[in-house]
XYZ file of C-alpha atoms in Angstrom:
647
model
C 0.000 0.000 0.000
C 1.406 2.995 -1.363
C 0.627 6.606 1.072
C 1.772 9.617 0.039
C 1.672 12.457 1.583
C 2.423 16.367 2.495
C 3.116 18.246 5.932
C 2.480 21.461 6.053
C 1.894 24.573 8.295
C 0.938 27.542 7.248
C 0.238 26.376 4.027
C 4.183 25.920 3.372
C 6.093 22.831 3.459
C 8.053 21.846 5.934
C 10.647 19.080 7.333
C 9.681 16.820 9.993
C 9.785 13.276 11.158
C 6.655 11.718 10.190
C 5.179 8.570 12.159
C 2.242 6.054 10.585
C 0.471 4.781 14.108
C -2.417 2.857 15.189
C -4.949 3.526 17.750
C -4.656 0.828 20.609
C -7.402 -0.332 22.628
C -8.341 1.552 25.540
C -5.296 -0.976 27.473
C -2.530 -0.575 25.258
C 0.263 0.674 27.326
C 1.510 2.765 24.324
C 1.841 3.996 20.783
C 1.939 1.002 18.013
C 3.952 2.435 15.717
C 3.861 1.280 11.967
C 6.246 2.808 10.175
C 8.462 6.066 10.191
C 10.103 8.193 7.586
C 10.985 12.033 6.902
C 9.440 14.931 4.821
C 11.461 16.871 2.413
C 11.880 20.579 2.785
C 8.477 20.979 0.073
C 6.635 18.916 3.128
C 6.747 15.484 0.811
C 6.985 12.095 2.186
C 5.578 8.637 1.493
C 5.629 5.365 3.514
C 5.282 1.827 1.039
C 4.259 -0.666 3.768
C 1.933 -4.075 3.429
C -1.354 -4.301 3.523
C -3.487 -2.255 7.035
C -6.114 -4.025 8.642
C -8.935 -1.944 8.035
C -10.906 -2.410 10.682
C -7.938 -0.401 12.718
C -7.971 3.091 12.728
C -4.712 4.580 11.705
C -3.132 7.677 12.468
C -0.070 10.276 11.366
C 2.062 12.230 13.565
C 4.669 14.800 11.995
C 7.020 16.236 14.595
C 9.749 19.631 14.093
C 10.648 20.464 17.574
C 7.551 22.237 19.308
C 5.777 21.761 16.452
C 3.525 18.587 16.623
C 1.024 18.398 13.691
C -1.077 15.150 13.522
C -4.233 13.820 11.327
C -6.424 10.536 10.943
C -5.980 8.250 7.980
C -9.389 8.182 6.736
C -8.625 6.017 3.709
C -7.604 1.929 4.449
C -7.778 0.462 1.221
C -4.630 -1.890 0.354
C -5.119 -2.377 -3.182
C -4.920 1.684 -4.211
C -2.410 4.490 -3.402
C -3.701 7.311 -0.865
C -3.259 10.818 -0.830
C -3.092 12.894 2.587
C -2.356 16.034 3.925
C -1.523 16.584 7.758
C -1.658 20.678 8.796
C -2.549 22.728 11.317
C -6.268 22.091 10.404
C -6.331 18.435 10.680
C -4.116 18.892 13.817
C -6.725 20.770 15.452
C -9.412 18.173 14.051
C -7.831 15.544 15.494
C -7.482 17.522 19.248
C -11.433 18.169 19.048
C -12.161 14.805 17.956
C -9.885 12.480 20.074
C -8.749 15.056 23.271
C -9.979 12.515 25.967
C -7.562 10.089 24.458
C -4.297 11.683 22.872
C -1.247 11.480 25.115
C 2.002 12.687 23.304
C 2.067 10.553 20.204
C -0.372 7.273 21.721
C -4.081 7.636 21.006
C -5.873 4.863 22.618
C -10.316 4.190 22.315
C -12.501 1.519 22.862
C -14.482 0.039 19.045
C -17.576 2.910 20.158
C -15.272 6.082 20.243
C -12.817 5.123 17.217
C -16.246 4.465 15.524
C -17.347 7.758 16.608
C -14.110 9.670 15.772
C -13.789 8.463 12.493
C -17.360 10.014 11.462
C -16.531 13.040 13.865
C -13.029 13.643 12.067
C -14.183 13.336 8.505
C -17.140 15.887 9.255
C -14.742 18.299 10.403
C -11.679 18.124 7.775
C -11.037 16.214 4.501
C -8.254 13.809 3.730
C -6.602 16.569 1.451
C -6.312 18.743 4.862
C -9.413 21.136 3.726
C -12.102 21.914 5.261
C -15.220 19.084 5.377
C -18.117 20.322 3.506
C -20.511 19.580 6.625
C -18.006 22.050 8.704
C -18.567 24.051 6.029
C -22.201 24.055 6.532
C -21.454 25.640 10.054
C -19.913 28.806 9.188
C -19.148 29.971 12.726
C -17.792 26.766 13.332
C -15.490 26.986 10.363
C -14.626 30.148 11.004
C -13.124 29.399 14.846
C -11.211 26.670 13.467
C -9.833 28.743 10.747
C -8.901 31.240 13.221
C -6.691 28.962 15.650
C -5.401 27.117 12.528
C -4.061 30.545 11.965
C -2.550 31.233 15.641
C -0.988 27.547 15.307
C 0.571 28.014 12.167
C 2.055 31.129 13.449
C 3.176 29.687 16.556
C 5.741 27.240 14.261
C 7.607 30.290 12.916
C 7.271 32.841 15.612
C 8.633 31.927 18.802
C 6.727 34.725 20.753
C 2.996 33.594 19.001
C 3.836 30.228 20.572
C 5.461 31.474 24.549
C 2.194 33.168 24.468
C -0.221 30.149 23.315
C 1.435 27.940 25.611
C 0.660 30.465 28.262
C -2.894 30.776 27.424
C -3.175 27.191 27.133
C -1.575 26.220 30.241
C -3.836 24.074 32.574
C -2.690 25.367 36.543
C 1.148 25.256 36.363
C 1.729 22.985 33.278
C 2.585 24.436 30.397
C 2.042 22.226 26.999
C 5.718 21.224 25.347
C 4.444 21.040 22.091
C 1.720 22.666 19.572
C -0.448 19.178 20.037
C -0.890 19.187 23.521
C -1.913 23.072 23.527
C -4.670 22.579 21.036
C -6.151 19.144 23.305
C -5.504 21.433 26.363
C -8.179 24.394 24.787
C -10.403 21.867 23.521
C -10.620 20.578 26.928
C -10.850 24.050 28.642
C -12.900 26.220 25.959
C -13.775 29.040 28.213
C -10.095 29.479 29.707
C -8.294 32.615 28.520
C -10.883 32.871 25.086
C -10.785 36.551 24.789
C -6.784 36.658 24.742
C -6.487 33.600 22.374
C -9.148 35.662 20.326
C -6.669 38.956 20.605
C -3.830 36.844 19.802
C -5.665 35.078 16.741
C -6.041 38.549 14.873
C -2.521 39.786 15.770
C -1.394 36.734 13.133
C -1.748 36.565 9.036
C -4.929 34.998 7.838
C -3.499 32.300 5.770
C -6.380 29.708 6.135
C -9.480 32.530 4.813
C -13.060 32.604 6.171
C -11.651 33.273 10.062
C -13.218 35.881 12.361
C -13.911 38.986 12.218
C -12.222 41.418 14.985
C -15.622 42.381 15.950
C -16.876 38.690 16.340
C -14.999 37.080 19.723
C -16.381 33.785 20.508
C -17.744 33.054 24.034
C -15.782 30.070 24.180
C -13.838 27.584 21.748
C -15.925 25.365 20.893
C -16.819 23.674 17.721
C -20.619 22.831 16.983
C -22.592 21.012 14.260
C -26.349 20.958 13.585
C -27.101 17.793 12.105
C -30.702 17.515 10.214
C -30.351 14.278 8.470
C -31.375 16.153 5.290
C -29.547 18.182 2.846
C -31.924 20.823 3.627
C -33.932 21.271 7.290
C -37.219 21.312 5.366
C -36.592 17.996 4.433
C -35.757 16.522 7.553
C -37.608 13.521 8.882
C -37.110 14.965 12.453
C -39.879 16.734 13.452
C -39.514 18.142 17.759
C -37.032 15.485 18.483
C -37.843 15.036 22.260
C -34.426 13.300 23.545
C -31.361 10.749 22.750
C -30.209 6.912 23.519
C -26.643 6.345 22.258
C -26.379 2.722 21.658
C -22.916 0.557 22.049
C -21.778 1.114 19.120
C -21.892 4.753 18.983
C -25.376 5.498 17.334
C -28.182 7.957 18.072
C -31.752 6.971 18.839
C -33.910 9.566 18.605
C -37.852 10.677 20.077
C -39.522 12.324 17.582
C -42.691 14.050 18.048
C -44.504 15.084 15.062
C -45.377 13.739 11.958
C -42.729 15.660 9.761
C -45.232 15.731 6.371
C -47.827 17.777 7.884
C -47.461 21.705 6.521
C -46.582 24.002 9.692
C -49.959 25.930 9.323
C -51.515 22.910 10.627
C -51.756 21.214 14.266
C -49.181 18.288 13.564
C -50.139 14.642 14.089
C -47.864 12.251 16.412
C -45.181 10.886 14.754
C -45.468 7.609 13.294
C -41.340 7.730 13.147
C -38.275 7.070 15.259
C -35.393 8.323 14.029
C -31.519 6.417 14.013
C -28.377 8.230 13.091
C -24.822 7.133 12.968
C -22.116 9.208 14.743
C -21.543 11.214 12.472
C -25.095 12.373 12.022
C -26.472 10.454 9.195
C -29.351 8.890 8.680
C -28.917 5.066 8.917
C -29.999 2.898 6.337
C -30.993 6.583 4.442
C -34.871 6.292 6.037
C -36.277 6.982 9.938
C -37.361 3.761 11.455
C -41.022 2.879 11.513
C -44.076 0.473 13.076
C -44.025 -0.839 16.400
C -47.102 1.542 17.406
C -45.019 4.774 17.401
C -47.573 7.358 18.355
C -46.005 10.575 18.851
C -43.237 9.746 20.979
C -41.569 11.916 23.854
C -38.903 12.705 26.060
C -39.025 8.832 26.886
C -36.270 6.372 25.353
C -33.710 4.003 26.785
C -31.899 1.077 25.820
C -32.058 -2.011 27.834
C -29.371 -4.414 28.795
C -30.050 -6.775 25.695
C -29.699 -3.552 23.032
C -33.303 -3.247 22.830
C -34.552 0.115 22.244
C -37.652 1.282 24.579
C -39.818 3.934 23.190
C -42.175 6.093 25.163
C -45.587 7.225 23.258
C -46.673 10.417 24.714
C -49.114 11.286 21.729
C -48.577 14.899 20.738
C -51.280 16.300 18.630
C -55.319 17.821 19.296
C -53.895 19.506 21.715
C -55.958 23.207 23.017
C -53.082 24.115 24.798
C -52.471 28.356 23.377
C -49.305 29.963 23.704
C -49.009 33.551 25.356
C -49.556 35.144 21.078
C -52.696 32.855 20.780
C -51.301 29.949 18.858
C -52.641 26.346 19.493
C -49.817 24.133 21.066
C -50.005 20.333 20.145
C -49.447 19.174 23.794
C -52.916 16.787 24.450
C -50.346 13.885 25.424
C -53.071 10.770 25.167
C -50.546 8.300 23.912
C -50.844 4.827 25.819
C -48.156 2.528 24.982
C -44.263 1.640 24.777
C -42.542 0.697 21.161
C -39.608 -1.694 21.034
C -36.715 -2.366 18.552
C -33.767 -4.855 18.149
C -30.941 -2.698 17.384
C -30.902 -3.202 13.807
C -34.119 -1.366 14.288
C -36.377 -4.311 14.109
C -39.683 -3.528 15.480
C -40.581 -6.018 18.648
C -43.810 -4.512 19.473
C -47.377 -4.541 18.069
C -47.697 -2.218 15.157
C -50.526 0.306 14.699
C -54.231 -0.844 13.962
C -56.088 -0.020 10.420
C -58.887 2.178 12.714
C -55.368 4.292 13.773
C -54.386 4.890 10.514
C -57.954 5.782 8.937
C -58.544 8.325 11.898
C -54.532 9.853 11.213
C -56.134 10.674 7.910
C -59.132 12.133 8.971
C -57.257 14.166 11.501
C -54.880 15.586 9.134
C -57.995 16.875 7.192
C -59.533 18.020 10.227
C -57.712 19.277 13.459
C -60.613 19.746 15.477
C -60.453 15.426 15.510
C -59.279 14.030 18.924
C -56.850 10.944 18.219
C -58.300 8.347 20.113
C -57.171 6.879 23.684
C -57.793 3.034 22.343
C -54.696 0.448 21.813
C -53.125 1.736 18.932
C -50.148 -0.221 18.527
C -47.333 -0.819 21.119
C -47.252 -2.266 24.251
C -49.788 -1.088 26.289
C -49.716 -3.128 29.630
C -49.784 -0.996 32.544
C -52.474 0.998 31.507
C -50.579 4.018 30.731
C -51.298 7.187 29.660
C -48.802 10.069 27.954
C -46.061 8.051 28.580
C -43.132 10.066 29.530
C -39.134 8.876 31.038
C -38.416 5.442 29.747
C -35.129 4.039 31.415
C -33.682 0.427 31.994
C -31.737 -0.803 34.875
C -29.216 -3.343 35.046
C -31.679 -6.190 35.883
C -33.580 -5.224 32.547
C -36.786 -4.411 34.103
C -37.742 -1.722 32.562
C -39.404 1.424 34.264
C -42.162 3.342 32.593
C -43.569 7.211 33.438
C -47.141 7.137 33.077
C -47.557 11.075 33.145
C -50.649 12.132 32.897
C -54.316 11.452 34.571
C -57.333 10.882 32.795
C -59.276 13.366 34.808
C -57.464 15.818 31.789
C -59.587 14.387 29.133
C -62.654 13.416 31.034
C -62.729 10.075 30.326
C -65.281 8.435 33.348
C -62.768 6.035 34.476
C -60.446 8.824 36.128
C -56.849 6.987 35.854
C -54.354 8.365 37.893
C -51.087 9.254 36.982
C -48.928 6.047 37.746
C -45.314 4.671 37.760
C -45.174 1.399 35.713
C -42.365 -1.708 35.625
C -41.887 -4.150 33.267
C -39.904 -6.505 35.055
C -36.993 -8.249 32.507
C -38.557 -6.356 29.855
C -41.777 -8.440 29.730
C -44.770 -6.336 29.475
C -47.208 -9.184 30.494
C -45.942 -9.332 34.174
C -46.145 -5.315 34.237
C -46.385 -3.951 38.344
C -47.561 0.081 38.971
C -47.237 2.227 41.659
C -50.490 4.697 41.323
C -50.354 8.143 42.339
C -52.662 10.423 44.291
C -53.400 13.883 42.741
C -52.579 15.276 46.201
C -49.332 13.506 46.802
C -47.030 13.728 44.004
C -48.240 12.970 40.602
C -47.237 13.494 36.862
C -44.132 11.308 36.726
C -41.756 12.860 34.180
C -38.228 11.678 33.793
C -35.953 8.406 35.679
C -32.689 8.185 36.237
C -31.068 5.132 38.117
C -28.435 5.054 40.965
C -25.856 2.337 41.254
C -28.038 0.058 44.170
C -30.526 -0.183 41.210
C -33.417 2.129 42.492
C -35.317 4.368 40.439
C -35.080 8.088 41.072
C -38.057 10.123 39.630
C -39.040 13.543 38.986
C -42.591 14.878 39.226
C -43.840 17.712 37.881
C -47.101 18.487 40.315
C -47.652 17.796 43.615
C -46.109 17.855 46.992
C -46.188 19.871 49.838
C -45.422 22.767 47.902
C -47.818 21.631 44.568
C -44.591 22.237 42.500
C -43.246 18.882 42.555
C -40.731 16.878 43.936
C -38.596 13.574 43.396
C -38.873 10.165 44.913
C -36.589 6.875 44.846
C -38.352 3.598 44.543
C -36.904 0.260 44.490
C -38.457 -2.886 42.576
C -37.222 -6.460 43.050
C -39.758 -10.001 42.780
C -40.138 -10.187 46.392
C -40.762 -7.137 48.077
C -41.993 -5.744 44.641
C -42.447 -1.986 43.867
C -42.239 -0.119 46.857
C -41.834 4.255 48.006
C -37.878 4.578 49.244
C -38.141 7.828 49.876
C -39.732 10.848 48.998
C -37.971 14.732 48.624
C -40.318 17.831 48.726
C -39.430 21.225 49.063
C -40.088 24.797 48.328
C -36.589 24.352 46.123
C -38.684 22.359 43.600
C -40.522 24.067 40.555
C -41.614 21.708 37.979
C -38.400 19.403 37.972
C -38.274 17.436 34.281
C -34.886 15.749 33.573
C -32.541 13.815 36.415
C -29.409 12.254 36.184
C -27.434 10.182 38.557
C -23.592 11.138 38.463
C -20.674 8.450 38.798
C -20.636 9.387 42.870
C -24.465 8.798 43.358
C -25.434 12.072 43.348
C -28.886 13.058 41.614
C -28.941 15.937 39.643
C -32.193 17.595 38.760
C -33.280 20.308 36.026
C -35.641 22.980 37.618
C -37.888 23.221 34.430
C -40.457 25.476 35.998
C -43.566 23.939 33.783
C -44.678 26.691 31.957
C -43.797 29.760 29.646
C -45.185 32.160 32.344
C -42.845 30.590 35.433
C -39.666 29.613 34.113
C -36.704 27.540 35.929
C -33.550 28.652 36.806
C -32.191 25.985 38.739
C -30.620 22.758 38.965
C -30.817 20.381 42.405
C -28.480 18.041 43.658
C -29.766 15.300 46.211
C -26.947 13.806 48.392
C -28.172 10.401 48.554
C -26.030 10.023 52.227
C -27.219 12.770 53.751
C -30.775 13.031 52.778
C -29.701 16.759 51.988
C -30.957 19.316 48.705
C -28.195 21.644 46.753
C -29.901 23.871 44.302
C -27.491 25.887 41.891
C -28.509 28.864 39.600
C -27.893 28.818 36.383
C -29.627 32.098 35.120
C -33.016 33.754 35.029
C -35.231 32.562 32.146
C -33.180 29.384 31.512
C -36.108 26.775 31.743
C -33.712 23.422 32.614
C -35.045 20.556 30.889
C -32.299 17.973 30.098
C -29.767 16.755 32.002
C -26.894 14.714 32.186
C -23.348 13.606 33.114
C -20.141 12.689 31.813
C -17.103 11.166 33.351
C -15.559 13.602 35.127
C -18.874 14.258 36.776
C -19.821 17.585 34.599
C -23.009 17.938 34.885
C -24.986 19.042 31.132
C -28.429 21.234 31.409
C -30.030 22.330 28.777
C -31.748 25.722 28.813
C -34.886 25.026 27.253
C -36.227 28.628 27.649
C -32.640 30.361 27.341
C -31.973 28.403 24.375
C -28.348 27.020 25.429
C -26.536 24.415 27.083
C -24.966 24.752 30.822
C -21.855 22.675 32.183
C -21.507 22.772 36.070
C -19.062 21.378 38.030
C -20.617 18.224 39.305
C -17.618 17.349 42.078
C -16.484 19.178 44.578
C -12.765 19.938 44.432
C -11.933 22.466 47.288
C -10.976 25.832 46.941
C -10.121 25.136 42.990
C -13.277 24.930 41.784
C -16.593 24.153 44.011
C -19.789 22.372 43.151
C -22.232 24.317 41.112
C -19.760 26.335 39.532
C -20.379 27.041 36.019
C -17.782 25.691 33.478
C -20.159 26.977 30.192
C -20.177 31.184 29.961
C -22.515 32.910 32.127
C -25.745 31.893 29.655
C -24.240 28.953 28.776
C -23.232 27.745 25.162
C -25.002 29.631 22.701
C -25.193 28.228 18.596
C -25.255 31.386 17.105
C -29.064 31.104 16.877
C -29.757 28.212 15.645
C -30.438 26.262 18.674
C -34.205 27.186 19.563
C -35.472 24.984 22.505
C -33.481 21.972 23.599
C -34.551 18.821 25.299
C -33.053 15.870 25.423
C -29.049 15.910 26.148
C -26.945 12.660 25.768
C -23.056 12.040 25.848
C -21.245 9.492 23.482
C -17.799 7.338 24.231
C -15.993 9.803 22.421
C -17.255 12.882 24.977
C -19.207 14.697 21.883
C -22.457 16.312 23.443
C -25.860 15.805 21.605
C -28.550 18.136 21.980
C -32.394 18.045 20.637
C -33.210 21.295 18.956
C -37.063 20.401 20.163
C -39.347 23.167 19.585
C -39.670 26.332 17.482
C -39.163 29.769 19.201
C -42.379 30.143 16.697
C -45.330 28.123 18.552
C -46.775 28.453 14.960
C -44.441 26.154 13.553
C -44.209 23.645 16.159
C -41.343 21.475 16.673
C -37.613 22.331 15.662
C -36.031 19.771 12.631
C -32.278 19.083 13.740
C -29.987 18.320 16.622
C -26.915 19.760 18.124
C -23.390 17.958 18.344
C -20.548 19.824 20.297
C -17.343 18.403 19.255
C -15.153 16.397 22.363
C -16.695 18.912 25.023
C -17.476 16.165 27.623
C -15.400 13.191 29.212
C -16.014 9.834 27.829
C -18.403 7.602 29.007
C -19.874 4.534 28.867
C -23.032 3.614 26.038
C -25.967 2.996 26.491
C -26.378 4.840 29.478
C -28.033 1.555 31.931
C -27.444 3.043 35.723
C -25.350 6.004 36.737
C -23.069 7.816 34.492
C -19.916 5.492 34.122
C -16.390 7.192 33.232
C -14.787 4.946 30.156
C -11.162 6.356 30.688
């Protein structure tokens, strides 16, 4: 196999030992090399080696003093010659993609995150060392890393440009020793010093085009891409994507809440859809997955212990719900039922009936049709209605939010709102815990801790009639059965919880309506039966939430329209709990991102977000979702139990 090649910085040639590696497995105790050789002073050099196993995933590192530039090989093929450029853009590609795992020349991943940063990689540069045309797609993404391709490339010739880069991207008292380490060191600190590396950024030539203006600082360095799964938003099949499973191997499962074919001007029908993309945001198999009873599916999915993918049916649509401008809001919530897939997206669970389909037609020719309550499709033991959090736990019984009560659509039989378990995943042998509308009631979201027990938020209710969270534990015995209950005045509507590697439970203060927004998020200390609540801004409406493997806690800011990092751990005097890690409002997306849901981390420590709903009530739900680039620390997929660190 013939690879030739060119290192460059700057966009001029230069000298340099050049290395051919391979990522290890998450054990190797260092680099495996594959070959070595040297550029010529034009940047040239070529290795002529046997065959590469190609289901490795290979790497280059080019080395002239401080200068480290690096790049994946994106091309394995042993029967052709490839072409590749390493520069300062793939170098900084390769830092946002793989910065959990780079240390000096040995880049190490599990099959899930090499998966992942192949797709991540190739959506950021091109083998030729250009710029990827979906980057390209993200202009204020392309333009940051334009910009600090220009700062690095000035760093090689200007020994000042780099004293002062390593300064700025110096984590406590270490300094980086070479060019590589200061670009993973940014990546992994994005808000540290962003202003200066800005000022220093313009001071330099513009070699690479398309970088920022002096009157456009970022808030922090971070790369973003918005993802529709269409060449054109319009077209995407997503339709208010609610939230995000990430399944072993790296790919997104996605709730998706409308039907995407029916015109805006209309009140949208539940979504008859799930949707599955790879990591690099592309719809699998080219089509959304379909049957198993979808019916307008929520913030409710989880993957189970066997890879079977659990799908909550909340059943948007007839909604009379108005918005604060007079719009109708499709937010009835009548669905009754749990779809199931193998993961090659094989449904497991009854499809939809004939009388469903007739009356989806009818609907769409008449809104002022209310969809049915009766079986549909799905599983619908338990009774459920508006199903809402869908999680699994390491037993595979499977725990179910039954959300709403009937009393909402005055339907004689009055159901309560209930919690519902499917123990081992069979829906036959289901158990419930019913709720009393003057204890807590409207189950939202679960999370589970590492002793197995569910923790659950709920939005109504309490001593305080704003909600609360309670832990229940389920085995065959003893059966379903109240822990423990928290209420306080600190609760307002919680939605989304998350249990962090130490056991803590982290909670997103939604605040349940446009008219009383959230602004915090709550930490239960499961050892000392004690609340933390931590502000994260007026008007930022926490919905989402999660946790990576440093214990970085992820909100997103439904109403605010960002996403929040907080220091999950407290570390002293350095840096306490609570403290924000994002900028004060959190990471913005230059607009784009209108209001988020669902957040979920990957193996690789990329951060997906939900753009949900439009900021137009009009238009109903938002068509894409959200992937910061190597923000988080690595963890563990699917998510079965408390956030577990893979490094």
């Amino acid at each position: 196999m013939l690879i030739q090649g060119e290192v460059n910085s700057g966009l001029e040639g230069i000298a340099s030992d050049v290395r051919l590696l391979s990522i290890t497995d998450l054990d190797g105790a260092g680099s495996e090399l594959i070959a070595t050789t040297k550029s010529d002073a034009a940047g040239q050099f070529r290795f002529d080696i046997p065959t590469l196993d190609q289901g490795k995933t290979y790497y280059l590192m080019a080395s002239q003093g401080k200068t480290v530039l690096g790049g994946l090989l994106q091309t394995v093929d042993a029967a052709r010659q490839v072409g590749v450029v390493v520069n300062d853009l793939t170098t900084l590609a390769l830092a946002f993609t793989l910065n959990s795992f780079i240390q000096g020349d040995h880049i190490r991943g599990d099959e899930a995150s090499r998966r992942a940063a192949s797709y991540s990689y190739r959506n950021l540069v091109d083998q030729d060392g250009t710029l990827a045309s979906t980057l390209l797609g993200n202009e204020e993404s392309a333009q940051r890393l334009n910009s600090l391709a220009n700062l690095f490339a000035a760093s090689r010739t200007s020994p000042l440009i780099r004293e002062q880069l390593f300064e700025l991207t110096a984590v406590g008292h270490d300094h980086p020793s070479t060019t590589l380490e200061a670009a993973t060191n940014l990546v992994q600190n994005p808000t540290q010093n962003t202003l200066q590396l800005f000022a220093l950024a313009q001071q330099v030539d513009d070699v690479y085009g398309n970088a920022l203006s002096a009157d456009d600082p970022p808030a922090a360095w971070i790369l973003f891409l918005e993802h529709f799964a269409a060449e054109d938003a319009s077209d995407s099949p997503m339709f208010g994507p609610g939230n995000i499973a990430v399944d072993r191997r790296g790919d997104l499962w996605i709730a998706n809440n409308f039907n995407p074919d029916v015109p805006t001007s209309q009140t949208p029908f539940p979504s008859q859809t799930a949707i599955r993309l790879n990591p690099g945001g592309e719809l699998v198999d080219g089509r959304p997955i379909r049957g198993g009873g979808i019916y307008g599916s929520g913030f409710g999915i989880g993957i189970d212990t066997k890879h079977r993918v659990w799908i909550g049916n909340f059943g948007f649509g007839g909604g009379t719900a108005v918005s604060p401008d007079g719009a109708k809001i499709p937010l009835h919530g009548n669905g009754n039922s749990l779809s199931v897939f193998d993961q090659d997206g094989s449904p497991r669970s009854p499809d939809s009936t004939t009388e469903f389909s007739l009356l989806s037609k009818q609907y769409w020719r008449n809104s002022e049709i209310q969809p049915s309550r009766q079986p549909s499709g799905g599983f619908t033991e338990g009774d459920m209605l508006g199903v809402q959090g869908v999680v699994s736990d390491l037993r595979n019984n499977i725990w179910i939010a039954s959300n709403r009560s009937t009393h909402y659509l005055q339907d004689p039989s009055h159901q309560p709102s209930k919690l519902v378990v499917y123990p081992k995943g069979v829906p036959e042998e289901f158990v419930e815990y019913v709720f009393d509308s003057r204890e807590l009631n409207s189950p939202f979201d679960i999370a589970i801790d590492s002793d197995g027990d569910a923790w659950v938020t709920f939005q109504k209710g309490g001593e305080h009639q704003q909600g609360g969270v309670a832990e229940f534990s389920f085995d065959p015995i003893t059966g379903l059965r109240l822990k423990r209950q928290f209420e306080s005045e600190d609760f307002n509507a919680p939605y989304g919880i998350a249990v962090a590697p130490d056991d803590g439970v982290w909670i997103a203060n939604n605040g349940g309506s446009p008219a009383h927004v959230g602004h915090q998020v709550i930490r239960i200390d499961q050892q000392k039966d004690s609340l933390e609540t931590f502000d994260v801004g007026d008007f930022a409406g926490p919905w989402g939430i999660n946790i990576d493997g440093a214990g970085h806690v992820y909100v997103t800011g439904f109403s605010s329209r960002s996403v929040f990092v907080l220091q999950g751990i407290d570390r002293g005097s350095e840096r306490q709990r609570g403290d924000l890690l994002s900028p004060l409002r959190g990471y913005k997306f230059n607009k784009q991102l209108e209001r988020p849901t669902g957040i979920e981390l990957d193996s690789l420590g990329n951060v997906w977000i939900c753009n949900n709903y439009s900021t137009n009530p009009r238009d109903y739900g938002a068509r894409s979702v959200f992937q910061i680039l190597g923000l988080a620390d690595p963890v563990v997929t699917p998510l079965i139990g408390p956030a577990a660190p893979l490094l």
